[in-house]
Every structure is written in structure tokens, then in C-alpha cells.
């Protein structure tokens, strides 16, 4: 019988812990953490993500500011805005919701954010620190997955782990973190991507599979060995006549057929997603305390 990894419940517990820390921080004369989010344009998914981050901030007692900019904004104007926030001592963390309009170079914008305020952990300085095992802000989704492994006491040391997807925000950092010399690292990691020819065979020998490719129900039972741990990062919105909203979310894993073979598995929704936001909150708390993320292990 598999055990469900409940990201929603875990994230609620962690939010309570963060809220308590904020109360203590303020009691001791510290500052209320403040997260700023820049939202360019009116993309529906981006609006939803930013709204959800705002709600989470208020839940744990943070201040949050959303800076809404029209998608006609020039790259120079956006960079000026980032610079203004960099200099604002009241704002601890800054995220720029991606994707940005095509005429703006995303990498340039990411690199304009001060590494000390880059609570998304996308700045090359934070990525570099993570790679060599120094404290820094770790990208929120991989950090959230590590936290789930930790809280469910899932051993990674010596395990064979397959990460599917090599994005800069999920797959690549995940593969590095799992192979680090840390308690929840020390795995032998295979990073698979769209050019991996024998994906099925590679997955079928894995103790742990992290699916982060963005293809609904891609991972099927024949790709998973008995007793494996499966972490589903994918989120694909598909039409549904059964829901009020008219759509539903699917993960990268064909849950119904894969789950019975697993020791542990995350659902979608309610698995990795809520943990991503919690990691962002934790990074912001650390930023406000002028500490940087110390907990790779
Ligand atoms: P991406 O969309 O930038 O890239 C997808 C990756 O998957 C690429 O590296 C590609 O090589 C690989 N890939 C594509 N098709 C493949 C195939 N057939 N076989 C093997 N590899 C293949 O990746 P991303 O931004 O990390 O997003 C991946 C998914 O995770 C998306 O569904 C996204 O919505 C979701 N996501 C979820 C969260 C969360 O909080 N739960 C956070 C970030 C991303």
C-alpha cells in the first residue's frame, strides 16, 4: 500500500511554523518580512500564481506588495523598477513573475535582482552557490521537494534517482541537490530530458523518480519499479466537464495506475505545488533576517 505525500497538509504545518516565527521576530523588535512581486501584463495563470502568493504572505503575517505593470513596458523601465526595489530597505524579497513579454530579456531581469533579495533563487549567484553547496536561496520548487522528502523521512542516500526534465528552475537544480553530499542528497542521479532515448528503461530501475517535464500523465506504471518513490511536479491545465471551473489540473504521472506500485507518491494538485509557495515564504523570512538559506540538508 502506498503512502500519499500530502503537500497541502505539510505546507499548512510549515506556514503555521513561519507565522509563529514572525510573531516571535516582531516581539523581539525585528522587522515584518516584506515580499514584493512584479507582475507584467494580464496572463491568467500568472495572475493566479501571484494572488496565491499574496494570500500565503498574509496568512503568515508578511507584508506583500504587487507591482502591476502593463505589458507595453520597456525592458529599461522594468530594469529601473527592479533597481528601485533593490534599493528599498523595507522590501526583503523580490520576485518577477515569469513569463515576461517577448520583447523583454528574462535573464537580464533575473540578473538585475540583488542576490540578497532573489527569493526565487534564480540569480546566477544563488544558482552558483547551490551548485557548490554554499548557503544561498534555493529555487522554490526543488527546495519544497527536499522539504517533503525530509518531513516524510524518505531516504535518498545511496538511492538511484531519476529526474525527468532539465529546466533551470526545477529539473537541473533538483538533480544537483539530490547528488550533493548532504543528508537528503547522496543519491546517484540520472537527469533525463527530451533527447533521452531509453527513458522507460532508465525510469524502471529508479528508486526515486521526479517527473518535471510538463506532459500530462506521461509516467505510466510500466516505467515504475515496485516500491519506488514518485514525485510529480507537472501541472497541466486540461478542460473538464466534471468541474465547476470547466478545467482541472493533471500531473506528469498517471496517478491511478502508478500509485499502487509506489511506496510514496505525491498527488496533483496538493503535492509539490503548495510546497513551492512555502519555500518562497521561507526564503523571504531568511532574507528579512539577513540570513541566507542554510538548509541544503
Ligand atoms: P520546462 O517546461 O521548462 O521544460 C520541460 C523539460 O522536460 C525540458 O527540459 C525537456 O527536455 C523535458 N521534456 C520534455 N518532453 C520530454 C519527454 N518526452 N521526455 C523526457 N523529457 C522531456 O520545465 P519546468 O518549467 O520545470 O516545468 C515542468 C512542469 O512542472 C510543468 O508542467 C510546470 O507547470 C510544472 N511546474 C510545477 C511547479 C510546482 O510548483 N508544482 C513549479 C514549476 C513548474
Coordinates of C-alpha atoms and ligand atoms in Angstrom, one line a residue:
X1 CA 0.0 0.0 0.0
X2 CA 1.4 3.4 -1.0
X3 CA 1.6 6.4 1.3
X4 CA 0.4 9.7 -0.1
X5 CA 2.8 12.6 0.4
X6 CA 0.4 15.3 1.4
X7 CA 2.0 18.6 0.3
X8 CA -1.1 20.6 1.3
X9 CA -1.1 19.4 4.9
X10 CA 2.7 19.7 5.1
X11 CA 2.6 23.2 3.7
X12 CA -0.1 24.2 6.3
X13 CA 2.1 22.9 9.1
X14 CA 5.1 24.9 7.8
X15 CA 3.0 28.1 7.3
X16 CA 2.0 27.8 10.9
X17 CA 5.7 27.4 11.9
X18 CA 6.6 30.5 9.8
X19 CA 3.7 32.5 11.3
X20 CA 4.9 31.7 14.8
X21 CA 8.4 32.7 13.8
X22 CA 7.2 36.0 12.5
X23 CA 5.3 36.7 15.8
X24 CA 8.5 36.0 17.8
X25 CA 10.6 38.0 15.4
X26 CA 8.4 41.1 15.8
X27 CA 8.1 40.6 19.6
X28 CA 11.9 40.8 19.7
X29 CA 11.9 44.0 17.8
X30 CA 12.6 42.5 14.4
X31 CA 11.0 43.6 11.1
X32 CA 7.9 42.2 9.5
X33 CA 9.1 40.3 6.3
X34 CA 8.1 42.1 3.1
X35 CA 7.8 40.3 -0.3
X36 CA 7.3 42.3 -3.5
X37 CA 6.1 40.7 -6.7
X38 CA 6.3 42.3 -10.1
X39 CA 3.5 41.2 -12.5
X40 CA 3.8 42.3 -16.1
X41 CA 0.7 42.1 -18.2
X42 CA -2.5 40.1 -17.6
X43 CA -1.7 36.5 -18.1
X44 CA -4.3 34.4 -16.3
X45 CA -2.0 31.8 -14.9
X46 CA 0.5 34.5 -13.7
X47 CA -2.4 36.4 -12.0
X48 CA -3.5 33.2 -10.2
X49 CA 0.1 32.4 -9.0
X50 CA 0.7 36.0 -7.8
X51 CA -2.7 36.1 -6.0
X52 CA -1.9 32.8 -4.3
X53 CA 1.5 34.1 -3.2
X54 CA -0.2 37.2 -1.8
X55 CA -2.7 35.1 0.2
X56 CA 0.1 33.0 1.6
X57 CA 2.0 36.1 2.7
X58 CA -0.9 37.4 4.6
X59 CA -1.6 34.0 6.2
X60 CA 1.9 34.0 7.8
X61 CA 1.9 37.7 8.7
X62 CA 4.2 39.0 5.9
X63 CA 3.6 42.3 4.1
X64 CA 3.2 41.8 0.4
X65 CA 3.2 44.3 -2.4
X66 CA 2.2 43.5 -6.0
X67 CA 3.6 45.9 -8.6
X68 CA 1.4 45.6 -11.7
X69 CA 2.9 46.8 -14.9
X70 CA 1.4 46.9 -18.4
X71 CA 3.0 44.6 -21.0
X72 CA 3.8 47.6 -23.1
X73 CA 6.6 48.4 -20.5
X74 CA 10.1 48.6 -22.0
X75 CA 12.9 46.5 -20.7
X76 CA 14.7 49.6 -19.5
X77 CA 11.7 50.7 -17.5
X78 CA 11.3 47.3 -15.9
X79 CA 15.0 47.2 -15.0
X80 CA 14.6 50.6 -13.4
X81 CA 11.7 49.3 -11.3
X82 CA 13.8 46.3 -10.2
X83 CA 16.6 48.7 -9.3
X84 CA 14.2 50.9 -7.3
X85 CA 13.1 47.8 -5.2
X86 CA 16.7 46.7 -4.8
X87 CA 17.4 50.0 -3.1
X88 CA 14.2 49.9 -0.9
X89 CA 15.3 48.9 2.6
X90 CA 11.8 48.0 3.5
X91 CA 11.5 45.2 0.9
X92 CA 13.2 42.0 1.8
X93 CA 12.4 39.8 -1.2
X94 CA 11.6 40.4 -4.8
X95 CA 10.1 38.1 -7.4
X96 CA 9.3 38.9 -11.0
X97 CA 6.5 36.6 -12.2
X98 CA 7.5 34.7 -15.4
X99 CA 7.0 34.6 -18.3
X100 CA 7.7 38.1 -19.3
X101 CA 6.5 39.6 -22.7
X102 CA 8.7 38.5 -25.6
X103 CA 10.4 42.0 -26.0
X104 CA 11.9 41.7 -22.5
X105 CA 15.0 39.6 -21.9
X106 CA 14.1 37.5 -18.8
X107 CA 17.7 36.6 -18.0
X108 CA 18.6 40.3 -17.9
X109 CA 15.8 41.0 -15.5
X110 CA 16.7 38.0 -13.2
X111 CA 20.3 39.2 -13.1
X112 CA 19.2 42.7 -12.2
X113 CA 17.7 41.5 -8.9
X114 CA 20.1 41.7 -6.0
X115 CA 21.1 38.1 -5.0
X116 CA 20.2 39.0 -1.4
X117 CA 16.6 39.8 -2.4
X118 CA 16.3 37.0 -5.1
X119 CA 14.0 34.7 -3.0
X120 CA 13.1 32.7 -6.1
X121 CA 16.7 31.6 -6.2
X122 CA 17.0 32.2 -10.0
X123 CA 20.0 34.7 -9.9
X124 CA 23.3 33.0 -11.2
X125 CA 24.9 33.9 -7.9
X126 CA 22.3 31.9 -6.0
X127 CA 22.4 29.1 -8.5
X128 CA 26.2 29.0 -8.3
X129 CA 26.1 28.9 -4.5
X130 CA 23.7 26.0 -4.6
X131 CA 25.9 24.1 -7.1
X132 CA 29.0 24.3 -4.8
X133 CA 27.0 23.7 -1.6
X134 CA 27.2 27.2 -0.2
X135 CA 24.3 28.8 1.6
X136 CA 22.1 30.8 -0.8
X137 CA 18.5 31.0 -1.9
X138 CA 17.4 27.7 -3.5
X139 CA 14.8 27.7 -6.2
X140 CA 11.5 27.2 -4.5
X141 CA 10.2 24.0 -6.2
X142 CA 13.3 21.9 -5.6
X143 CA 13.6 23.3 -2.1
X144 CA 9.9 22.3 -1.5
X145 CA 10.5 18.8 -2.8
X146 CA 13.6 18.4 -0.5
X147 CA 11.4 19.5 2.4
X148 CA 8.8 16.9 1.6
X149 CA 11.5 14.2 1.5
X150 CA 12.8 15.4 4.8
X151 CA 9.4 15.6 6.6
X152 CA 8.4 12.1 5.3
X153 CA 11.9 10.8 6.3
X154 CA 12.4 9.4 2.8
X155 CA 16.0 8.2 2.5
X156 CA 17.9 9.4 -0.6
X157 CA 21.4 8.4 0.3
X158 CA 22.7 5.6 -2.0
X159 CA 19.4 5.5 -3.9
X160 CA 19.1 5.6 -7.7
X161 CA 17.2 8.7 -8.6
X162 CA 15.8 9.8 -12.0
X163 CA 14.9 13.4 -12.7
X164 CA 12.8 13.9 -15.9
X165 CA 13.2 17.5 -17.2
X166 CA 16.2 19.8 -17.2
X167 CA 14.7 23.3 -16.7
X168 CA 16.8 25.8 -14.7
X169 CA 14.1 26.2 -12.1
X170 CA 13.2 22.5 -11.4
X171 CA 15.0 19.6 -13.1
X172 CA 18.6 20.9 -13.1
X173 CA 18.7 22.2 -9.5
X174 CA 16.8 19.1 -8.3
X175 CA 19.4 16.8 -9.9
X176 CA 22.2 18.8 -8.2
X177 CA 20.6 18.9 -4.8
X178 CA 19.9 15.2 -4.8
X179 CA 23.5 14.4 -5.6
X180 CA 25.0 16.8 -3.0
X181 CA 26.9 15.4 0.0
X182 CA 24.0 16.1 2.4
X183 CA 21.6 14.0 4.4
X184 CA 18.8 14.4 1.8
X185 CA 21.3 14.1 -1.1
X186 CA 23.9 11.4 -1.7
X187 CA 21.7 9.9 -4.4
X188 CA 23.0 8.6 -7.7
X189 CA 21.2 10.9 -10.1
X190 CA 20.3 10.5 -13.8
X191 CA 18.9 13.6 -15.4
X192 CA 16.7 12.7 -18.3
X193 CA 15.3 15.1 -21.0
X194 CA 13.6 15.2 -24.4
X195 CA 16.7 13.6 -26.1
X196 CA 16.9 10.6 -23.7
X197 CA 16.3 7.6 -25.9
X198 CA 15.7 4.8 -23.3
X199 CA 13.6 6.8 -20.8
X200 CA 11.4 3.8 -19.9
X201 CA 14.3 1.5 -19.0
X202 CA 16.1 4.3 -17.1
X203 CA 13.0 5.1 -15.0
X204 CA 12.2 1.4 -14.4
X205 CA 15.4 0.9 -12.4
X206 CA 14.9 4.1 -10.3
X207 CA 14.2 4.1 -6.5
X208 CA 13.0 7.7 -6.8
X209 CA 11.5 9.4 -9.8
X210 CA 11.0 13.2 -10.0
X211 CA 8.8 13.9 -13.0
X212 CA 9.1 17.6 -14.1
X213 CA 8.5 17.6 -17.9
X214 CA 5.1 19.2 -18.2
X215 CA 3.4 16.4 -20.2
X216 CA 0.1 15.3 -18.6
X217 CA 0.1 11.6 -17.4
X218 CA 3.4 10.9 -19.1
X219 CA 4.8 8.5 -16.5
X220 CA 2.9 5.2 -16.7
X221 CA 3.0 2.1 -14.5
X222 CA 5.3 0.2 -16.9
X223 CA 8.0 2.9 -16.3
X224 CA 8.0 2.5 -12.5
X225 CA 9.5 -0.3 -10.4
X226 CA 7.7 -1.8 -7.4
X227 CA 8.2 0.3 -4.2
X228 CA 9.5 3.4 -6.0
X229 CA 9.0 6.9 -4.6
X230 CA 7.4 9.2 -7.2
X231 CA 7.3 12.9 -7.0
X232 CA 5.0 14.6 -9.6
X233 CA 6.0 18.2 -10.4
X234 CA 3.9 18.7 -13.5
X235 CA 0.9 20.9 -13.8
X236 CA -1.1 20.8 -17.0
X237 CA -4.5 22.5 -17.2
X238 CA -7.0 20.5 -19.2
X239 CA -10.7 21.0 -20.0
X240 CA -13.1 19.1 -17.8
X241 CA -16.9 18.8 -17.8
X242 CA -16.9 17.5 -14.3
X243 CA -15.6 20.6 -12.6
X244 CA -17.4 23.9 -11.9
X245 CA -14.5 25.9 -13.4
X246 CA -14.5 23.9 -16.6
X247 CA -10.9 22.7 -16.2
X248 CA -8.8 20.5 -14.0
X249 CA -5.1 20.1 -13.2
X250 CA -3.2 17.0 -14.3
X251 CA 0.3 16.0 -13.2
X252 CA 3.0 14.3 -15.2
X253 CA 2.2 10.9 -13.6
X254 CA -0.7 8.6 -14.5
X255 CA -1.6 8.5 -10.8
X256 CA -4.3 5.8 -10.7
X257 CA -2.0 3.1 -12.3
X258 CA 1.3 4.3 -10.9
X259 CA 0.3 4.8 -7.2
X260 CA -0.3 1.1 -6.4
X261 CA 3.3 0.3 -7.4
X262 CA 4.8 3.1 -5.2
X263 CA 5.9 3.3 -1.6
X264 CA 5.3 7.0 -1.6
X265 CA 3.7 9.3 -4.2
X266 CA 2.6 13.0 -4.4
X267 CA -0.8 13.9 -5.8
X268 CA -1.6 16.7 -8.2
X269 CA -3.0 19.0 -7.0
X270 CA -2.0 19.0 -3.4
X271 CA 1.6 17.7 -3.7
X272 CA 4.5 19.7 -4.8
X273 CA 2.6 22.9 -5.7
X274 CA 1.8 24.1 -2.1
X275 CA 5.4 23.4 -1.1
X276 CA 6.7 25.7 -3.8
X277 CA 4.9 28.7 -2.2
X278 CA 6.1 27.7 1.3
X279 CA 9.7 27.6 0.1
X280 CA 9.3 31.1 -1.2
X281 CA 7.9 32.2 2.2
X282 CA 10.8 30.6 4.0
X283 CA 13.3 32.3 1.6
X284 CA 11.6 35.6 2.3
X285 CA 11.8 35.1 6.1
X286 CA 15.5 34.3 5.8
X287 CA 16.0 37.4 3.6
X288 CA 14.3 39.6 6.1
X289 CA 16.6 38.2 8.9
X290 CA 19.5 39.0 6.6
X291 CA 20.3 35.3 6.7
X292 CA 20.5 33.2 3.6
X293 CA 19.1 29.7 3.1
X294 CA 21.3 27.5 5.1
X295 CA 19.5 24.2 4.9
X296 CA 20.5 22.2 2.0
X297 CA 20.5 19.1 4.2
Ligands
LIG1 P1 10.1 23.2 -18.9 O1 8.7 23.2 -19.3 O2 10.9 24.4 -19.0 O3 10.9 22.1 -19.6 C1 10.4 20.8 -19.7 C2 11.6 19.8 -19.6 O4 11.1 18.5 -19.9 C3 12.6 20.1 -20.7 O5 13.9 20.0 -20.0 C4 12.5 18.9 -21.7 O6 13.8 18.4 -22.1 C5 11.9 17.8 -20.8 N1 11.0 17.0 -21.7 C6 10.0 17.4 -22.5 N2 9.4 16.4 -23.1 C7 10.1 15.3 -22.6 C8 10.0 13.9 -22.9 N3 9.0 13.4 -23.8 N4 10.8 13.0 -22.3 C9 11.7 13.5 -21.4 N5 11.9 14.8 -21.1 C10 11.1 15.7 -21.7 O7 10.1 22.7 -17.4 P2 9.6 23.3 -16.0 O8 9.5 24.8 -16.1 O9 10.4 22.7 -15.0 O10 8.1 22.7 -15.9 C11 7.8 21.3 -15.9 C12 6.4 21.1 -15.4 O11 6.4 21.4 -14.0 C13 5.3 22.0 -16.0 O12 4.1 21.2 -16.0 C14 5.2 23.1 -15.0 O13 3.9 23.7 -15.0 C15 5.4 22.4 -13.7 N6 5.9 23.2 -12.6 C16 5.3 23.0 -11.4 C17 5.7 23.7 -10.3 C18 5.0 23.4 -9.0 O14 5.1 24.2 -8.1 N7 4.3 22.3 -8.8 C19 6.7 24.6 -10.4 C20 7.4 24.7 -11.6 C21 7.0 24.0 -12.7

